[in-house]
mmCIF file of C-alpha atoms and ligand atoms in Angstrom:
data_model
loop_
_atom_site.group_PDB
_atom_site.id
_atom_site.type_symbol
_atom_site.label_atom_id
_atom_site.label_comp_id
_atom_site.label_asym_id
_atom_site.label_seq_id
_atom_site.Cartn_x
_atom_site.Cartn_y
_atom_site.Cartn_z
ATOM 1 C CA UNK A 1241 -26.713 21.371 21.934
ATOM 2 C CA UNK A 1242 -25.058 21.170 25.628
ATOM 3 C CA UNK A 1243 -23.374 24.828 25.331
ATOM 4 C CA UNK A 1244 -21.345 26.340 27.648
ATOM 5 C CA UNK A 1245 -21.362 29.799 28.652
ATOM 6 C CA UNK A 1246 -18.985 31.699 30.495
ATOM 7 C CA UNK A 1247 -19.795 34.953 32.836
ATOM 8 C CA UNK A 1248 -23.676 33.778 32.522
ATOM 9 C CA UNK A 1249 -24.829 35.894 35.889
ATOM 10 C CA UNK A 1250 -23.915 38.759 34.192
ATOM 11 C CA UNK A 1251 -26.817 40.891 32.615
ATOM 12 C CA UNK A 1252 -26.334 39.703 29.166
ATOM 13 C CA UNK A 1253 -25.246 36.729 29.862
ATOM 14 C CA UNK A 1254 -28.421 35.450 31.824
ATOM 15 C CA UNK A 1255 -30.770 36.662 29.751
ATOM 16 C CA UNK A 1256 -29.106 35.130 26.984
ATOM 17 C CA UNK A 1257 -29.363 30.885 28.619
ATOM 18 C CA UNK A 1258 -33.027 32.738 29.600
ATOM 19 C CA UNK A 1259 -33.967 33.076 26.036
ATOM 20 C CA UNK A 1260 -32.177 29.742 24.924
ATOM 21 C CA UNK A 1261 -33.660 27.264 27.483
ATOM 22 C CA UNK A 1262 -37.097 28.877 26.925
ATOM 23 C CA UNK A 1263 -36.615 29.023 23.134
ATOM 24 C CA UNK A 1264 -34.931 25.318 22.319
ATOM 25 C CA UNK A 1265 -36.044 22.645 24.321
ATOM 26 C CA UNK A 1266 -33.654 20.533 23.718
ATOM 27 C CA UNK A 1267 -30.701 22.554 24.535
ATOM 28 C CA UNK A 1268 -28.380 22.535 28.175
ATOM 29 C CA UNK A 1269 -26.615 24.984 29.494
ATOM 30 C CA UNK A 1270 -23.778 25.194 31.517
ATOM 31 C CA UNK A 1271 -23.383 28.761 33.038
ATOM 32 C CA UNK A 1272 -19.251 28.796 34.087
ATOM 33 C CA UNK A 1273 -19.052 32.478 36.930
ATOM 34 C CA UNK A 1274 -16.881 33.007 38.910
ATOM 35 C CA UNK A 1275 -19.410 35.185 40.439
ATOM 36 C CA UNK A 1276 -18.229 39.442 40.675
ATOM 37 C CA UNK A 1277 -18.879 42.036 41.204
ATOM 38 C CA UNK A 1278 -21.133 41.665 38.019
ATOM 39 C CA UNK A 1279 -22.051 38.495 39.251
ATOM 40 C CA UNK A 1280 -25.452 37.662 40.334
ATOM 41 C CA UNK A 1281 -27.587 34.376 40.442
ATOM 42 C CA UNK A 1282 -31.249 35.280 41.408
ATOM 43 C CA UNK A 1283 -30.722 36.413 37.648
ATOM 44 C CA UNK A 1284 -31.299 32.545 37.403
ATOM 45 C CA UNK A 1285 -33.264 32.188 39.717
ATOM 46 C CA UNK A 1286 -36.490 30.751 37.114
ATOM 47 C CA UNK A 1287 -34.239 28.572 36.238
ATOM 48 C CA UNK A 1288 -32.205 27.184 38.989
ATOM 49 C CA UNK A 1289 -34.063 23.770 39.106
ATOM 50 C CA UNK A 1290 -34.443 22.950 35.014
ATOM 51 C CA UNK A 1291 -32.869 20.204 34.366
ATOM 52 C CA UNK A 1292 -31.110 21.324 31.790
ATOM 53 C CA UNK A 1293 -29.408 24.217 33.596
ATOM 54 C CA UNK A 1294 -26.262 23.768 35.859
ATOM 55 C CA UNK A 1295 -23.891 26.266 37.241
ATOM 56 C CA UNK A 1296 -19.906 26.246 38.478
ATOM 57 C CA UNK A 1297 -18.902 28.516 40.127
ATOM 58 C CA UNK A 1298 -15.135 29.402 38.702
ATOM 59 C CA UNK A 1299 -12.975 31.344 37.142
ATOM 60 C CA UNK A 1300 -12.007 31.579 33.410
ATOM 61 C CA UNK A 1301 -8.504 31.869 33.881
ATOM 62 C CA UNK A 1302 -7.988 28.404 36.042
ATOM 63 C CA UNK A 1303 -7.949 25.497 32.707
ATOM 64 C CA UNK A 1304 -8.376 23.051 34.918
ATOM 65 C CA UNK A 1305 -11.926 23.717 36.146
ATOM 66 C CA UNK A 1306 -12.730 25.060 33.167
ATOM 67 C CA UNK A 1307 -11.893 22.058 31.452
ATOM 68 C CA UNK A 1308 -13.260 19.742 33.502
ATOM 69 C CA UNK A 1309 -16.827 21.943 33.313
ATOM 70 C CA UNK A 1310 -16.079 21.733 29.566
ATOM 71 C CA UNK A 1311 -16.021 18.887 28.439
ATOM 72 C CA UNK A 1312 -18.482 17.400 26.438
ATOM 73 C CA UNK A 1313 -19.947 20.426 25.383
ATOM 74 C CA UNK A 1314 -20.877 20.710 22.099
ATOM 75 C CA UNK A 1315 -20.115 25.075 21.985
ATOM 76 C CA UNK A 1316 -19.135 27.439 24.205
ATOM 77 C CA UNK A 1317 -20.563 31.061 24.495
ATOM 78 C CA UNK A 1318 -18.047 33.514 26.121
ATOM 79 C CA UNK A 1319 -19.796 36.497 27.936
ATOM 80 C CA UNK A 1320 -17.116 36.165 31.011
ATOM 81 C CA UNK A 1321 -15.011 39.855 30.619
ATOM 82 C CA UNK A 1322 -15.073 42.847 33.075
ATOM 83 C CA UNK A 1323 -17.159 45.147 31.341
ATOM 84 C CA UNK A 1324 -17.312 48.716 32.689
ATOM 85 C CA UNK A 1325 -15.096 51.610 30.852
ATOM 86 C CA UNK A 1326 -15.246 53.704 34.130
ATOM 87 C CA UNK A 1327 -13.763 50.989 36.021
ATOM 88 C CA UNK A 1328 -11.268 50.596 33.897
ATOM 89 C CA UNK A 1329 -9.986 54.180 33.921
ATOM 90 C CA UNK A 1330 -9.583 53.794 38.043
ATOM 91 C CA UNK A 1331 -6.728 50.289 37.050
ATOM 92 C CA UNK A 1332 -6.677 47.908 35.154
ATOM 93 C CA UNK A 1333 -5.571 44.446 36.230
ATOM 94 C CA UNK A 1334 -8.440 42.626 36.495
ATOM 95 C CA UNK A 1335 -9.620 44.483 32.712
ATOM 96 C CA UNK A 1336 -6.115 42.319 31.683
ATOM 97 C CA UNK A 1337 -6.475 38.736 33.375
ATOM 98 C CA UNK A 1338 -9.362 38.193 32.649
ATOM 99 C CA UNK A 1339 -10.655 39.041 29.029
ATOM 100 C CA UNK A 1340 -7.631 38.353 28.084
ATOM 101 C CA UNK A 1341 -5.121 35.741 29.474
ATOM 102 C CA UNK A 1342 -9.137 34.496 30.607
ATOM 103 C CA UNK A 1343 -9.875 34.787 26.545
ATOM 104 C CA UNK A 1344 -6.645 32.371 25.858
ATOM 105 C CA UNK A 1345 -7.418 30.334 28.714
ATOM 106 C CA UNK A 1346 -11.056 29.545 27.078
ATOM 107 C CA UNK A 1347 -9.284 29.039 23.248
ATOM 108 C CA UNK A 1348 -7.036 26.864 25.074
ATOM 109 C CA UNK A 1349 -9.404 24.459 26.199
ATOM 110 C CA UNK A 1350 -11.377 24.285 23.426
ATOM 111 C CA UNK A 1351 -8.342 23.617 21.399
ATOM 112 C CA UNK A 1352 -7.803 20.603 24.360
ATOM 113 C CA UNK A 1353 -10.927 19.331 24.345
ATOM 114 C CA UNK A 1354 -11.579 19.795 20.458
ATOM 115 C CA UNK A 1355 -14.747 21.706 21.432
ATOM 116 C CA UNK A 1356 -17.222 21.951 18.475
ATOM 117 C CA UNK A 1357 -17.416 25.383 18.161
ATOM 118 C CA UNK A 1358 -16.516 29.144 20.397
ATOM 119 C CA UNK A 1359 -18.077 31.671 19.417
ATOM 120 C CA UNK A 1360 -16.684 34.802 21.698
ATOM 121 C CA UNK A 1361 -18.793 38.125 22.393
ATOM 122 C CA UNK A 1362 -17.204 41.527 21.587
ATOM 123 C CA UNK A 1363 -18.309 44.916 21.402
ATOM 124 C CA UNK A 1364 -18.904 47.750 19.430
ATOM 125 C CA UNK A 1365 -16.038 49.204 21.703
ATOM 126 C CA UNK A 1366 -12.953 48.493 19.584
ATOM 127 C CA UNK A 1367 -13.210 50.755 16.956
ATOM 128 C CA UNK A 1368 -13.256 53.171 18.576
ATOM 129 C CA UNK A 1369 -15.713 56.535 17.781
ATOM 130 C CA UNK A 1370 -16.152 57.085 14.667
ATOM 131 C CA UNK A 1371 -17.470 60.022 12.565
ATOM 132 C CA UNK A 1372 -20.745 60.734 11.427
ATOM 133 C CA UNK A 1373 -22.023 58.978 9.317
ATOM 134 C CA UNK A 1374 -19.865 56.816 8.963
ATOM 135 C CA UNK A 1375 -20.001 53.131 10.458
ATOM 136 C CA UNK A 1376 -18.219 50.055 11.492
ATOM 137 C CA UNK A 1377 -18.011 47.484 9.420
ATOM 138 C CA UNK A 1378 -16.532 44.585 10.677
ATOM 139 C CA UNK A 1379 -12.921 44.966 8.736
ATOM 140 C CA UNK A 1380 -12.455 48.288 9.518
ATOM 141 C CA UNK A 1381 -9.245 49.664 12.310
ATOM 142 C CA UNK A 1382 -9.753 48.712 15.385
ATOM 143 C CA UNK A 1383 -8.767 51.930 17.900
ATOM 144 C CA UNK A 1384 -9.862 50.625 21.349
ATOM 145 C CA UNK A 1385 -9.737 54.178 23.578
ATOM 146 C CA UNK A 1386 -10.173 52.501 27.427
ATOM 147 C CA UNK A 1387 -8.403 50.139 28.864
ATOM 148 C CA UNK A 1388 -11.767 47.675 28.711
ATOM 149 C CA UNK A 1389 -12.179 48.096 25.123
ATOM 150 C CA UNK A 1390 -8.170 47.611 24.874
ATOM 151 C CA UNK A 1391 -8.533 44.628 26.569
ATOM 152 C CA UNK A 1392 -11.723 43.173 24.800
ATOM 153 C CA UNK A 1393 -9.147 44.070 21.348
ATOM 154 C CA UNK A 1394 -6.363 41.869 22.382
ATOM 155 C CA UNK A 1395 -9.313 39.117 22.897
ATOM 156 C CA UNK A 1396 -10.795 39.678 19.333
ATOM 157 C CA UNK A 1397 -6.524 39.559 17.755
ATOM 158 C CA UNK A 1398 -6.520 35.944 20.039
ATOM 159 C CA UNK A 1399 -8.587 34.557 18.715
ATOM 160 C CA UNK A 1400 -8.683 36.006 15.123
ATOM 161 C CA UNK A 1401 -4.518 34.512 15.657
ATOM 162 C CA UNK A 1402 -6.045 30.789 17.279
ATOM 163 C CA UNK A 1403 -8.068 30.755 13.732
ATOM 164 C CA UNK A 1404 -5.765 31.523 11.341
ATOM 165 C CA UNK A 1405 -2.545 29.001 13.197
ATOM 166 C CA UNK A 1406 -4.214 25.936 15.426
ATOM 167 C CA UNK A 1407 -7.976 26.139 13.098
ATOM 168 C CA UNK A 1408 -9.576 26.819 16.242
ATOM 169 C CA UNK A 1409 -13.484 27.352 15.321
ATOM 170 C CA UNK A 1410 -14.525 30.671 16.572
ATOM 171 C CA UNK A 1411 -16.346 33.774 15.624
ATOM 172 C CA UNK A 1412 -16.186 36.712 16.815
ATOM 173 C CA UNK A 1413 -20.066 39.021 17.635
ATOM 174 C CA UNK A 1414 -19.377 42.758 18.090
ATOM 175 C CA UNK A 1415 -22.614 43.632 19.881
ATOM 176 C CA UNK A 1416 -23.300 47.448 20.239
ATOM 177 C CA UNK A 1417 -24.196 49.059 23.836
ATOM 178 C CA UNK A 1418 -27.535 46.863 25.284
ATOM 179 C CA UNK A 1419 -30.180 47.652 27.573
ATOM 180 C CA UNK A 1420 -32.618 45.446 30.097
ATOM 181 C CA UNK A 1421 -33.450 43.134 32.382
ATOM 182 C CA UNK A 1422 -30.481 42.521 34.947
ATOM 183 C CA UNK A 1423 -27.938 44.697 34.360
ATOM 184 C CA UNK A 1424 -25.360 46.185 36.672
ATOM 185 C CA UNK A 1425 -26.670 49.932 37.971
ATOM 186 C CA UNK A 1426 -23.653 51.001 37.281
ATOM 187 C CA UNK A 1427 -24.337 51.484 33.481
ATOM 188 C CA UNK A 1428 -26.092 54.429 32.114
ATOM 189 C CA UNK A 1429 -29.659 53.350 32.092
ATOM 190 C CA UNK A 1430 -29.978 51.147 35.586
ATOM 191 C CA UNK A 1431 -28.260 54.043 36.403
ATOM 192 C CA UNK A 1432 -30.255 56.422 35.509
ATOM 193 C CA UNK A 1433 -33.467 55.089 36.345
ATOM 194 C CA UNK A 1434 -33.062 53.857 39.398
ATOM 195 C CA UNK A 1435 -31.402 57.259 40.271
ATOM 196 C CA UNK A 1436 -34.034 59.289 39.021
ATOM 197 C CA UNK A 1437 -36.709 56.361 40.615
ATOM 198 C CA UNK A 1438 -35.315 57.869 44.864
ATOM 199 C CA UNK A 1439 -34.437 61.393 43.591
ATOM 200 C CA UNK A 1440 -31.057 61.001 43.342
ATOM 201 C CA UNK A 1441 -29.278 62.686 39.928
ATOM 202 C CA UNK A 1442 -28.529 61.945 37.187
ATOM 203 C CA UNK A 1443 -24.808 62.500 36.596
ATOM 204 C CA UNK A 1444 -24.660 63.299 32.791
ATOM 205 C CA UNK A 1445 -20.992 63.462 31.455
ATOM 206 C CA UNK A 1446 -19.089 65.724 28.924
ATOM 207 C CA UNK A 1447 -22.401 67.520 28.141
ATOM 208 C CA UNK A 1448 -24.270 64.458 26.701
ATOM 209 C CA UNK A 1449 -23.794 65.303 22.907
ATOM 210 C CA UNK A 1450 -22.749 61.482 22.649
ATOM 211 C CA UNK A 1451 -24.735 58.495 21.042
ATOM 212 C CA UNK A 1452 -24.677 54.791 21.846
ATOM 213 C CA UNK A 1453 -26.464 52.872 19.197
ATOM 214 C CA UNK A 1454 -28.876 51.430 22.070
ATOM 215 C CA UNK A 1455 -29.506 47.494 21.211
ATOM 216 C CA UNK A 1456 -32.404 45.709 23.437
ATOM 217 C CA UNK A 1457 -30.777 42.640 25.013
ATOM 218 C CA UNK A 1458 -33.225 40.019 24.120
ATOM 219 C CA UNK A 1459 -32.243 41.145 19.775
ATOM 220 C CA UNK A 1460 -28.765 40.966 21.092
ATOM 221 C CA UNK A 1461 -29.261 37.433 22.157
ATOM 222 C CA UNK A 1462 -30.591 36.210 19.026
ATOM 223 C CA UNK A 1463 -28.390 37.811 17.277
ATOM 224 C CA UNK A 1464 -25.434 35.514 18.616
ATOM 225 C CA UNK A 1465 -27.843 32.915 18.416
ATOM 226 C CA UNK A 1466 -28.451 33.079 14.825
ATOM 227 C CA UNK A 1467 -24.187 33.166 14.864
ATOM 228 C CA UNK A 1468 -23.885 30.114 16.757
ATOM 229 C CA UNK A 1469 -25.927 28.569 15.426
ATOM 230 C CA UNK A 1470 -25.551 29.823 11.257
ATOM 231 C CA UNK A 1471 -22.382 32.043 11.407
ATOM 232 C CA UNK A 1472 -19.487 31.151 9.399
ATOM 233 C CA UNK A 1473 -16.499 29.749 11.734
ATOM 234 C CA UNK A 1474 -13.183 31.962 11.869
ATOM 235 C CA UNK A 1475 -16.426 34.970 10.681
ATOM 236 C CA UNK A 1476 -16.583 38.242 12.596
ATOM 237 C CA UNK A 1477 -19.585 39.452 13.476
ATOM 238 C CA UNK A 1478 -21.442 43.450 13.847
ATOM 239 C CA UNK A 1479 -24.808 42.778 15.949
ATOM 240 C CA UNK A 1480 -26.305 46.382 15.783
ATOM 241 C CA UNK A 1481 -29.491 48.118 16.589
ATOM 242 C CA UNK A 1482 -28.371 50.438 13.370
ATOM 243 C CA UNK A 1483 -30.730 52.833 15.202
ATOM 244 C CA UNK A 1484 -32.626 56.420 12.895
ATOM 245 C CA UNK A 1485 -32.165 58.483 13.862
ATOM 246 C CA UNK A 1486 -29.666 58.547 16.358
ATOM 247 C CA UNK A 1487 -30.445 59.269 20.307
ATOM 248 C CA UNK A 1488 -27.384 61.833 21.738
ATOM 249 C CA UNK A 1489 -27.024 60.579 25.645
ATOM 250 C CA UNK A 1490 -29.097 63.947 26.621
ATOM 251 C CA UNK A 1491 -31.887 62.834 24.599
ATOM 252 C CA UNK A 1492 -31.622 59.015 26.120
ATOM 253 C CA UNK A 1493 -31.475 61.453 29.716
ATOM 254 C CA UNK A 1494 -34.665 62.802 28.599
ATOM 255 C CA UNK A 1495 -36.654 59.962 27.628
ATOM 256 C CA UNK A 1496 -35.828 57.869 30.638
ATOM 257 C CA UNK A 1497 -37.083 61.249 33.196
ATOM 258 C CA UNK A 1498 -40.361 61.133 31.104
ATOM 259 C CA UNK A 1499 -40.945 56.721 31.352
ATOM 260 C CA UNK A 1500 -39.601 57.747 35.451
ATOM 261 C CA UNK A 1501 -41.895 60.837 35.797
ATOM 262 C CA UNK A 1502 -39.304 63.010 36.842
ATOM 263 C CA UNK A 1503 -38.171 66.368 36.364
ATOM 264 C CA UNK A 1504 -35.268 67.440 34.146
ATOM 265 C CA UNK A 1505 -33.895 69.089 37.183
ATOM 266 C CA UNK A 1506 -32.177 65.629 38.971
ATOM 267 C CA UNK A 1507 -29.648 66.050 35.474
ATOM 268 C CA UNK A 1508 -26.439 66.824 36.615
ATOM 269 C CA UNK A 1509 -23.966 68.278 34.248
ATOM 270 C CA UNK A 1510 -20.425 66.587 35.585
ATOM 271 C CA UNK A 1511 -16.984 66.876 33.878
ATOM 272 C CA UNK A 1512 -14.165 64.683 33.501
ATOM 273 C CA UNK A 1513 -14.913 61.467 35.016
ATOM 274 C CA UNK A 1514 -14.847 59.683 31.737
ATOM 275 C CA UNK A 1515 -11.461 60.701 29.846
ATOM 276 C CA UNK A 1516 -10.886 59.464 26.396
ATOM 277 C CA UNK A 1517 -14.904 59.461 25.850
ATOM 278 C CA UNK A 1518 -16.441 58.090 23.133
ATOM 279 C CA UNK A 1519 -17.859 60.112 21.453
ATOM 280 C CA UNK A 1520 -20.616 58.362 18.580
ATOM 281 C CA UNK A 1521 -20.677 54.324 18.336
ATOM 282 C CA UNK A 1522 -22.028 53.348 15.043
ATOM 283 C CA UNK A 1523 -22.656 49.694 13.578
ATOM 284 C CA UNK A 1524 -22.812 48.397 10.085
ATOM 285 C CA UNK A 1525 -24.385 45.189 10.660
ATOM 286 C CA UNK A 1526 -25.596 44.098 7.259
ATOM 287 C CA UNK A 1527 -23.352 41.031 7.979
ATOM 288 C CA UNK A 1528 -25.686 39.659 10.850
ATOM 289 C CA UNK A 1529 -28.966 40.611 8.197
ATOM 290 C CA UNK A 1530 -28.055 38.528 6.217
ATOM 291 C CA UNK A 1531 -28.032 35.604 7.943
ATOM 292 C CA UNK A 1532 -31.809 36.219 8.805
ATOM 293 C CA UNK A 1533 -31.213 38.492 11.913
ATOM 294 C CA UNK A 1534 -33.091 41.623 12.956
ATOM 295 C CA UNK A 1535 -33.890 43.303 15.692
ATOM 296 C CA UNK A 1536 -37.388 43.532 16.961
ATOM 297 C CA UNK A 1537 -37.249 46.145 19.796
ATOM 298 C CA UNK A 1538 -37.494 49.716 19.342
ATOM 299 C CA UNK A 1539 -36.253 52.144 21.343
ATOM 300 C CA UNK A 1540 -39.135 53.427 22.640
ATOM 301 C CA UNK A 1541 -40.338 50.228 23.204
ATOM 302 C CA UNK A 1542 -37.527 49.235 24.948
ATOM 303 C CA UNK A 1543 -36.596 51.546 27.335
ATOM 304 C CA UNK A 1544 -40.724 51.121 28.271
ATOM 305 C CA UNK A 1545 -39.826 47.272 29.037
ATOM 306 C CA UNK A 1546 -36.640 48.189 30.949
ATOM 307 C CA UNK A 1547 -37.555 51.384 33.325
ATOM 308 C CA UNK A 1548 -41.358 48.196 33.988
ATOM 309 C CA UNK A 1549 -38.341 45.745 35.064
ATOM 310 C CA UNK A 1550 -36.341 48.238 37.544
ATOM 311 C CA UNK A 1551 -39.515 49.259 38.958
ATOM 312 C CA UNK A 1552 -41.475 45.391 39.377
ATOM 313 C CA UNK A 1553 -38.080 44.353 40.979
ATOM 314 C CA UNK A 1554 -36.882 46.861 42.952
ATOM 315 C CA UNK A 1555 -35.366 44.720 45.702
ATOM 316 C CA UNK A 1556 -33.257 43.276 42.717
ATOM 317 C CA UNK A 1557 -31.494 46.805 42.178
ATOM 318 C CA UNK A 1558 -31.200 47.660 46.137
ATOM 319 C CA UNK A 1559 -29.774 44.803 46.840
ATOM 320 C CA UNK A 1560 -27.273 44.833 44.275
ATOM 321 C CA UNK A 1561 -26.370 48.239 45.204
ATOM 322 C CA UNK A 1562 -25.544 47.633 48.559
ATOM 323 C CA UNK A 1563 -22.499 46.741 49.698
ATOM 324 C CA UNK A 1564 -19.441 47.238 47.891
ATOM 325 C CA UNK A 1565 -20.887 49.312 45.429
ATOM 326 C CA UNK A 1566 -21.322 52.387 47.058
ATOM 327 C CA UNK A 1567 -17.620 52.175 47.707
ATOM 328 C CA UNK A 1568 -17.058 53.161 43.670
ATOM 329 C CA UNK A 1569 -20.109 54.775 43.368
ATOM 330 C CA UNK A 1570 -18.479 57.120 46.196
ATOM 331 C CA UNK A 1571 -15.155 57.331 44.639
ATOM 332 C CA UNK A 1572 -16.464 57.951 41.642
ATOM 333 C CA UNK A 1573 -18.999 60.582 41.843
ATOM 334 C CA UNK A 1574 -17.547 61.977 44.286
HETATM 335 P P1 LIG B 2968 -21.247 41.595 33.397
HETATM 336 O O1 LIG B 2968 -20.541 42.946 33.849
HETATM 337 O O2 LIG B 2968 -22.939 41.828 33.414
HETATM 338 O O3 LIG B 2968 -21.119 39.873 33.759
HETATM 339 C C1 LIG B 2968 -19.713 39.625 33.060
HETATM 340 C C2 LIG B 2968 -20.243 38.359 33.686
HETATM 341 O O4 LIG B 2968 -18.823 37.871 34.114
HETATM 342 C C3 LIG B 2968 -20.777 37.892 35.474
HETATM 343 O O5 LIG B 2968 -21.308 37.163 35.995
HETATM 344 C C4 LIG B 2968 -19.304 38.778 36.176
HETATM 345 O O6 LIG B 2968 -19.106 37.427 37.068
HETATM 346 C C5 LIG B 2968 -18.439 37.165 34.773
HETATM 347 N N1 LIG B 2968 -16.379 37.575 35.438
HETATM 348 C C6 LIG B 2968 -16.438 38.288 34.965
HETATM 349 N N2 LIG B 2968 -14.658 37.407 35.267
HETATM 350 C C7 LIG B 2968 -15.055 36.387 35.237
HETATM 351 C C8 LIG B 2968 -13.796 35.494 35.320
HETATM 352 N N3 LIG B 2968 -12.670 35.537 35.269
HETATM 353 N N4 LIG B 2968 -14.190 34.015 35.346
HETATM 354 C C9 LIG B 2968 -15.220 33.686 34.932
HETATM 355 N N5 LIG B 2968 -15.973 34.366 35.667
HETATM 356 C C10 LIG B 2968 -15.552 35.889 35.079
HETATM 357 O O7 LIG B 2968 -21.111 42.446 31.644
HETATM 358 P P2 LIG B 2968 -22.108 42.130 29.918
HETATM 359 O O8 LIG B 2968 -22.675 43.535 30.253
HETATM 360 O O9 LIG B 2968 -23.723 41.028 30.575
HETATM 361 O O10 LIG B 2968 -21.105 41.892 29.033
HETATM 362 C C11 LIG B 2968 -21.148 40.170 28.749
HETATM 363 C C12 LIG B 2968 -20.050 40.343 27.835
HETATM 364 O O11 LIG B 2968 -20.513 41.475 26.645
HETATM 365 C C13 LIG B 2968 -18.688 40.944 27.894
HETATM 366 O O12 LIG B 2968 -17.307 40.298 27.621
HETATM 367 C C14 LIG B 2968 -18.761 42.600 27.588
HETATM 368 O O13 LIG B 2968 -17.392 42.538 26.447
HETATM 369 C C15 LIG B 2968 -20.062 41.732 26.398
HETATM 370 N N6 LIG B 2968 -20.564 42.801 26.011
HETATM 371 C C16 LIG B 2968 -21.348 43.753 26.496
HETATM 372 C C17 LIG B 2968 -21.966 45.035 26.110
HETATM 373 C C18 LIG B 2968 -23.338 45.776 26.764
HETATM 374 O O14 LIG B 2968 -23.552 46.751 26.662
HETATM 375 N N7 LIG B 2968 -22.907 45.384 28.297
HETATM 376 C C19 LIG B 2968 -22.328 44.907 24.917
HETATM 377 C C20 LIG B 2968 -21.585 44.240 24.040
HETATM 378 C C21 LIG B 2968 -20.492 43.356 23.985
HETATM 379 O O1 LIG B 2969 -23.341 58.423 34.637
HETATM 380 C C1 LIG B 2969 -22.507 57.457 33.915
HETATM 381 N N1 LIG B 2969 -23.081 59.147 33.078
HETATM 382 C C2 LIG B 2969 -22.868 59.165 31.598
HETATM 383 O O2 LIG B 2969 -23.221 60.343 30.807
HETATM 384 C C3 LIG B 2969 -22.597 56.568 33.123
HETATM 385 C C4 LIG B 2969 -21.877 55.440 33.897
HETATM 386 C C5 LIG B 2969 -22.113 56.579 31.275
HETATM 387 N N2 LIG B 2969 -22.012 58.134 31.319
HETATM 388 C C6 LIG B 2969 -22.281 58.131 29.028
HETATM 389 C C7 LIG B 2969 -21.189 57.483 28.743
HETATM 390 C C8 LIG B 2969 -20.980 57.151 27.516
HETATM 391 O O3 LIG B 2969 -21.359 57.994 26.694
HETATM 392 O O4 LIG B 2969 -23.450 57.099 28.870
HETATM 393 C C9 LIG B 2969 -22.960 56.156 27.196
HETATM 394 C C10 LIG B 2969 -22.694 55.351 27.751
HETATM 395 O O5 LIG B 2969 -22.272 54.959 29.119
HETATM 396 P P1 LIG B 2969 -22.645 53.568 29.792
HETATM 397 O O6 LIG B 2969 -23.151 52.958 29.801
HETATM 398 O O7 LIG B 2969 -21.018 53.398 30.710
HETATM 399 O O8 LIG B 2969 -21.542 52.501 27.991
HETATM 400 P P2 LIG B 2969 -20.439 52.179 27.320
HETATM 401 O O9 LIG B 2969 -19.302 53.444 28.052
HETATM 402 O O10 LIG B 2969 -20.552 53.016 26.187
HETATM 403 O O11 LIG B 2969 -20.105 50.608 27.404
HETATM 404 C C11 LIG B 2969 -20.950 50.118 27.222
HETATM 405 O O12 LIG B 2969 -21.301 49.274 25.906
HETATM 406 C C12 LIG B 2969 -20.931 48.642 25.376
HETATM 407 C C13 LIG B 2969 -20.757 48.326 28.452
HETATM 408 O O13 LIG B 2969 -20.338 48.865 29.564
HETATM 409 C C14 LIG B 2969 -20.014 48.160 27.584
HETATM 410 O O14 LIG B 2969 -19.652 46.386 28.422
HETATM 411 C C15 LIG B 2969 -19.578 46.992 26.113
HETATM 412 O O15 LIG B 2969 -18.434 47.152 25.402
#
């Protein structure tokens, strides 16, 4: 299969590319990515000389460029997005442009080139937060809380409309919170690991009582691959670890500190940095499990691997954390 991956230089996209090239010797990947602050070709160093892999720098909002890159592919797996909730609260322009206009452009290109399959990568955040013990099902109410999740919900709606009106051969996945190698250190797990490693404080928002359904990135990628190869056109699939017992951000922080070997005094409780903060996400992933998928990495094992990866790849995250990221960090965490 020849697959065009949008956003393949980001966290999940790069893990997906590695996984596909390793698992399917006959597959080819075109990675189409604008290389925003979150895109990093270093994530793909291991495959850059692989003849089955090619990279095209481009914006998903640029229809002609995307068409040129996508000609002849069997499927598009669409990851490209602005992905950080906190940034979307400061300014939503790029979120609307990439997540909404960009997704419509991807849909248009699928139609124009008659590409046989589109997998649109969405998120559990489109459901908003859910009270325990409820779980979000694929047909649960869409009720996003942040400009990020609202823009992702908008992109889902455009895909749903295209399936109905134009019979676009699309599917949607809604994944829960990911963690693992190559995650930009603005998200809680890599931020807290790297801050702990350098004895900087860990800014724990709003009491740390919030719950996320932590999914190791390789499990998310295998879920997406299952949908790509076995999913039914027109359907939506949740991809969640369905962690039990659930863990709070505070418990997660303690686990990270223990793995890094640092003390709890590094935790700094902060309030008000995320207005509209969602309390709990929880997915029911039975529909995808029925296709034969299941997550294989526990949070204990996944965190251990992730901490080890950040310890072994200090050059990678020190480079990523320098430059423009410093300005964002100072502005946000004051
Ligand atoms: P990321 O921020 O690490 O990577 C995003 C990538 O998209 C970057 O490489 C960036 O350069 C590229 N990009 C951004 N704007 C672009 C544009 N206009 N044109 C082309 N490329 C562009 O994001 P991620 O965490 O890897 O998330 C990937 C996808 O998965 C997103 O759609 C996100 O909503 C979804 N998702 C993420 C998570 C998570 O926990 N990170 C969970 C569920 C779903
Ligand atoms: O400094 C922090 N301190 C803190 O307590 C940060 C950055 C976060 N948090 C809290 C907020 C959340 O309750 O940690 C939790 C997780 O926050 P993020 O890592 O920013 O992830 P989240 O907002 O849950 O969204 C992530 O998962 C769903 C991804 O960023 C999205 O792209 C994905 O759709």
